[in-house]
Short mmCIF file of N, CA and C in Angstrom, two decimals:
data_model
loop_
_atom_site.label_atom_id
_atom_site.label_comp_id
_atom_site.label_asym_id
_atom_site.label_seq_id
_atom_site.Cartn_x
_atom_site.Cartn_y
_atom_site.Cartn_z
N MET W 240 -41.37 119.53 70.15
CA MET W 240 -41.71 119.65 68.83
C MET W 240 -42.97 118.72 68.93
N LEU W 241 -43.80 119.15 67.77
CA LEU W 241 -45.39 118.01 67.73
C LEU W 241 -45.09 117.17 66.41
N VAL W 242 -45.18 115.95 66.75
CA VAL W 242 -45.18 114.82 65.92
C VAL W 242 -46.54 114.97 65.12
N ARG W 243 -47.02 115.06 63.84
CA ARG W 243 -48.33 115.15 63.68
C ARG W 243 -49.00 113.83 63.56
N ARG W 244 -48.30 112.87 63.25
CA ARG W 244 -48.82 111.38 63.10
C ARG W 244 -49.24 111.10 64.83
N HIS W 245 -48.42 111.27 65.61
CA HIS W 245 -48.64 110.98 67.20
C HIS W 245 -49.95 111.76 67.61
N LEU W 246 -49.88 113.11 67.30
CA LEU W 246 -51.05 114.20 67.50
C LEU W 246 -52.51 113.21 66.89
N GLU W 247 -52.38 112.81 65.62
CA GLU W 247 -53.37 112.40 64.91
C GLU W 247 -53.81 111.12 65.34
N THR W 248 -53.13 110.40 65.67
CA THR W 248 -53.33 109.14 66.44
C THR W 248 -53.77 109.15 67.81
N MET W 249 -53.61 110.14 68.50
CA MET W 249 -54.10 110.57 69.83
C MET W 249 -55.54 111.03 69.81
N VAL W 250 -55.60 112.06 68.74
CA VAL W 250 -56.88 112.52 68.42
C VAL W 250 -57.99 111.40 68.24
N PHE W 251 -57.31 110.70 67.33
CA PHE W 251 -58.53 109.69 66.80
C PHE W 251 -58.69 108.74 67.75
N THR W 252 -57.96 108.04 68.51
CA THR W 252 -57.84 107.33 69.78
C THR W 252 -59.01 107.80 70.76
N TYR W 253 -58.66 109.08 70.85
CA TYR W 253 -59.91 109.55 71.85
C TYR W 253 -61.11 109.83 71.08
N LEU W 254 -61.22 110.09 69.98
CA LEU W 254 -62.80 110.43 69.60
C LEU W 254 -63.14 109.03 69.26
N VAL W 255 -62.70 107.73 68.76
CA VAL W 255 -63.22 106.82 69.04
C VAL W 255 -63.70 106.16 70.28
N GLU W 256 -63.00 106.29 71.06
CA GLU W 256 -63.69 106.20 72.64
C GLU W 256 -64.70 107.09 73.04
N GLU W 257 -64.68 108.31 72.63
CA GLU W 257 -65.66 109.17 73.04
C GLU W 257 -67.16 108.81 72.06
N LEU W 258 -66.81 108.17 70.89
CA LEU W 258 -68.17 107.78 70.48
C LEU W 258 -68.45 106.53 70.53
N ARG W 259 -67.62 105.67 71.12
CA ARG W 259 -68.26 104.26 71.73
C ARG W 259 -68.81 104.48 73.05
N CYS W 260 -68.46 105.30 74.05
CA CYS W 260 -69.31 105.53 74.91
C CYS W 260 -70.48 106.07 74.75
N GLY W 261 -70.55 107.05 73.78
CA GLY W 261 -71.84 107.90 73.60
C GLY W 261 -71.54 109.31 73.98
N ASP W 262 -70.27 110.12 74.34
CA ASP W 262 -70.11 111.21 74.94
C ASP W 262 -70.16 112.13 73.79
N ILE W 263 -70.03 111.71 72.61
CA ILE W 263 -69.64 112.78 71.54
C ILE W 263 -70.66 112.08 70.38
N ALA W 264 -71.17 112.87 69.48
CA ALA W 264 -71.82 112.19 68.38
C ALA W 264 -71.66 113.17 67.21
N VAL W 265 -71.96 112.45 65.89
CA VAL W 265 -71.52 113.10 64.74
C VAL W 265 -73.03 113.47 64.04
N ALA W 266 -72.85 115.11 63.88
CA ALA W 266 -73.93 115.94 63.36
C ALA W 266 -74.52 115.07 62.06
N GLY W 267 -75.70 114.87 61.50
CA GLY W 267 -75.76 114.27 60.26
C GLY W 267 -75.89 112.85 60.26
N CYS W 268 -75.53 112.24 61.23
CA CYS W 268 -75.25 110.52 61.28
C CYS W 268 -76.33 110.10 60.56
N GLU W 269 -77.92 110.45 60.72
CA GLU W 269 -78.94 109.85 60.55
C GLU W 269 -78.76 109.80 59.05
N GLU W 270 -77.95 110.30 58.34
CA GLU W 270 -78.10 110.54 56.66
C GLU W 270 -77.26 109.12 56.39
N TYR W 271 -76.70 108.14 57.07
CA TYR W 271 -76.09 107.47 56.53
C TYR W 271 -76.88 105.92 57.02
N GLY W 272 -76.21 104.92 56.59
CA GLY W 272 -77.37 103.67 56.58
C GLY W 272 -77.27 103.23 58.05
N ASP W 273 -78.22 102.48 58.13
CA ASP W 273 -78.33 101.85 59.33
C ASP W 273 -77.85 100.64 59.63
N TRP W 274 -76.79 100.67 60.40
CA TRP W 274 -75.67 99.26 60.18
C TRP W 274 -76.57 98.03 60.99
N THR W 275 -77.60 98.56 61.86
CA THR W 275 -78.26 97.38 62.74
C THR W 275 -79.10 96.60 61.58
N ARG W 276 -79.29 96.97 60.15
CA ARG W 276 -80.11 96.35 59.53
C ARG W 276 -79.29 95.09 58.59
N THR W 277 -77.68 95.20 59.16
CA THR W 277 -76.76 94.08 58.32
C THR W 277 -76.48 93.06 59.16
N LEU W 278 -77.15 93.06 60.47
CA LEU W 278 -76.99 92.29 61.66
C LEU W 278 -77.95 91.03 61.37
N LEU W 279 -77.13 89.77 61.81
CA LEU W 279 -78.15 88.60 61.59
C LEU W 279 -79.16 88.27 62.66
N ASP W 280 -80.24 87.73 62.26
CA ASP W 280 -81.26 87.76 63.19
C ASP W 280 -80.82 86.70 64.08
N TRP W 281 -81.19 86.38 65.29
CA TRP W 281 -80.95 85.48 66.50
C TRP W 281 -81.00 84.12 66.12
N GLY W 282 -82.07 83.58 65.38
CA GLY W 282 -82.16 82.22 64.81
C GLY W 282 -81.18 81.70 63.98
N THR W 283 -80.44 82.74 63.29
CA THR W 283 -79.40 82.51 62.17
C THR W 283 -78.30 82.38 63.04
N CYS W 284 -78.06 83.12 64.25
CA CYS W 284 -76.80 83.29 65.02
C CYS W 284 -76.73 81.90 65.89
N VAL W 285 -77.83 81.61 66.19
CA VAL W 285 -77.88 80.12 67.31
C VAL W 285 -77.63 78.93 66.35
N ALA W 286 -78.03 79.06 64.96
CA ALA W 286 -77.69 78.01 64.23
C ALA W 286 -76.29 77.85 63.90
N LYS W 287 -75.77 78.85 63.82
CA LYS W 287 -73.87 79.15 63.65
C LYS W 287 -72.92 78.83 64.27
N VAL W 288 -73.54 78.94 65.84
CA VAL W 288 -72.67 78.81 67.14
C VAL W 288 -71.82 77.54 66.97
N GLU W 289 -72.25 76.26 66.70
CA GLU W 289 -71.48 75.33 66.96
C GLU W 289 -70.46 75.14 65.82
N GLU W 290 -70.74 75.79 64.82
CA GLU W 290 -69.76 75.59 63.35
C GLU W 290 -68.77 76.55 63.99
N PHE W 291 -69.19 78.03 64.41
CA PHE W 291 -68.05 78.86 64.74
C PHE W 291 -67.33 78.60 65.78
N CYS W 292 -67.67 77.71 66.88
CA CYS W 292 -67.14 77.34 67.83
C CYS W 292 -66.07 76.36 67.58
N ALA W 293 -66.31 75.59 66.57
CA ALA W 293 -65.44 74.33 65.75
C ALA W 293 -64.37 75.33 65.13
N GLN W 294 -64.56 76.09 64.47
CA GLN W 294 -63.74 76.85 63.67
C GLN W 294 -62.53 77.64 64.30
N VAL W 295 -63.22 78.36 65.64
CA VAL W 295 -62.25 79.04 66.32
C VAL W 295 -61.42 78.10 67.45
N GLY W 296 -61.81 76.92 67.66
CA GLY W 296 -61.52 76.24 68.34
C GLY W 296 -61.98 76.23 70.10
N LEU W 297 -62.96 76.80 70.10
CA LEU W 297 -63.62 77.02 71.50
C LEU W 297 -64.92 75.88 71.52
N GLN W 298 -64.97 75.63 72.66
CA GLN W 298 -66.02 74.56 73.12
C GLN W 298 -67.04 75.08 73.09
N ASP W 299 -68.52 74.04 72.84
CA ASP W 299 -69.60 74.56 72.68
C ASP W 299 -69.98 75.04 73.95
N THR W 300 -71.34 75.49 73.98
CA THR W 300 -72.14 75.87 74.80
C THR W 300 -72.60 75.10 75.95
N THR W 301 -72.56 73.77 75.56
CA THR W 301 -72.76 72.49 76.81
C THR W 301 -71.58 72.48 77.82
N HIS W 302 -70.58 72.59 77.46
CA HIS W 302 -69.45 72.71 78.37
C HIS W 302 -69.48 73.71 79.37
N LEU W 303 -69.72 75.05 78.74
CA LEU W 303 -69.82 76.26 79.52
C LEU W 303 -71.19 76.15 80.57
N ARG W 304 -72.38 75.54 80.00
CA ARG W 304 -73.23 75.36 80.99
C ARG W 304 -72.93 74.40 82.06
N GLN W 305 -72.38 73.45 81.85
CA GLN W 305 -71.97 72.24 82.78
C GLN W 305 -70.95 73.19 83.59
N GLN W 306 -70.05 73.71 82.89
CA GLN W 306 -69.01 74.49 84.07
C GLN W 306 -69.78 75.41 84.78
N LEU W 307 -70.54 76.13 84.72
CA LEU W 307 -71.52 77.20 85.40
C LEU W 307 -72.32 76.34 86.62
N THR W 308 -72.77 75.04 86.08
CA THR W 308 -73.49 74.54 87.05
C THR W 308 -72.49 73.83 88.29
N ASP W 309 -71.48 73.46 87.84
CA ASP W 309 -70.70 73.18 88.72
C ASP W 309 -69.94 74.33 89.81
N ILE W 310 -69.75 75.15 89.20
CA ILE W 310 -69.46 76.47 90.08
C ILE W 310 -70.28 76.85 90.95
N ALA W 311 -71.45 76.86 90.41
CA ALA W 311 -72.68 77.36 91.34
C ALA W 311 -73.00 75.97 92.51
N ALA W 312 -72.71 74.93 91.96
CA ALA W 312 -72.81 73.88 93.21
C ALA W 312 -72.25 73.91 94.23
N GLU W 313 -70.68 74.29 94.00
CA GLU W 313 -69.40 74.60 94.82
C GLU W 313 -69.95 75.75 95.49
N VAL W 314 -70.21 76.83 95.06
CA VAL W 314 -70.60 78.02 95.92
C VAL W 314 -71.81 77.78 96.80
N ASP W 315 -72.80 76.94 96.35
CA ASP W 315 -74.03 76.41 97.11
C ASP W 315 -73.36 75.93 98.39
N GLU W 316 -72.65 75.02 98.05
CA GLU W 316 -71.95 74.26 99.00
C GLU W 316 -71.41 74.86 100.23
N GLY W 317 -70.58 75.83 99.96
CA GLY W 317 -69.89 76.64 100.80
C GLY W 317 -70.91 77.88 101.58
N TYR W 318 -72.18 78.00 101.27
CA TYR W 318 -72.88 78.81 101.60
C TYR W 318 -73.60 78.65 102.94
N ARG W 319 -73.39 79.52 103.99
CA ARG W 319 -73.83 79.50 105.17
C ARG W 319 -74.88 80.45 105.39
N PRO W 320 -76.19 80.00 105.76
CA PRO W 320 -77.28 81.30 105.69
C PRO W 320 -76.73 82.01 107.07
N THR W 321 -77.23 83.22 106.87
CA THR W 321 -77.00 84.12 108.11
C THR W 321 -78.07 83.86 109.11
N PRO W 322 -77.54 83.71 110.21
CA PRO W 322 -78.53 83.35 111.51
C PRO W 322 -79.59 84.72 111.86
N THR W 323 -80.54 84.11 112.01
CA THR W 323 -81.58 85.37 112.37
C THR W 323 -81.83 85.56 113.73
#
């Protein structure tokens, strides 16, 4: 027995994935507005990062940069050059 809601869910889930990866396109989509015009410019985004991180409980990028530096130092310590 075919359940219409299940079929629709399956079809639209598949369609979303195909649209996302570019394997399928919608004819005439150029007629709709350009969604990229609604994006913030990079300068505005950078200015809002600290406030956003505080609102969602994330640490700012200073911590991430330090964490990356620490991990890179650990990796460098364990690196042995290949004998030539």
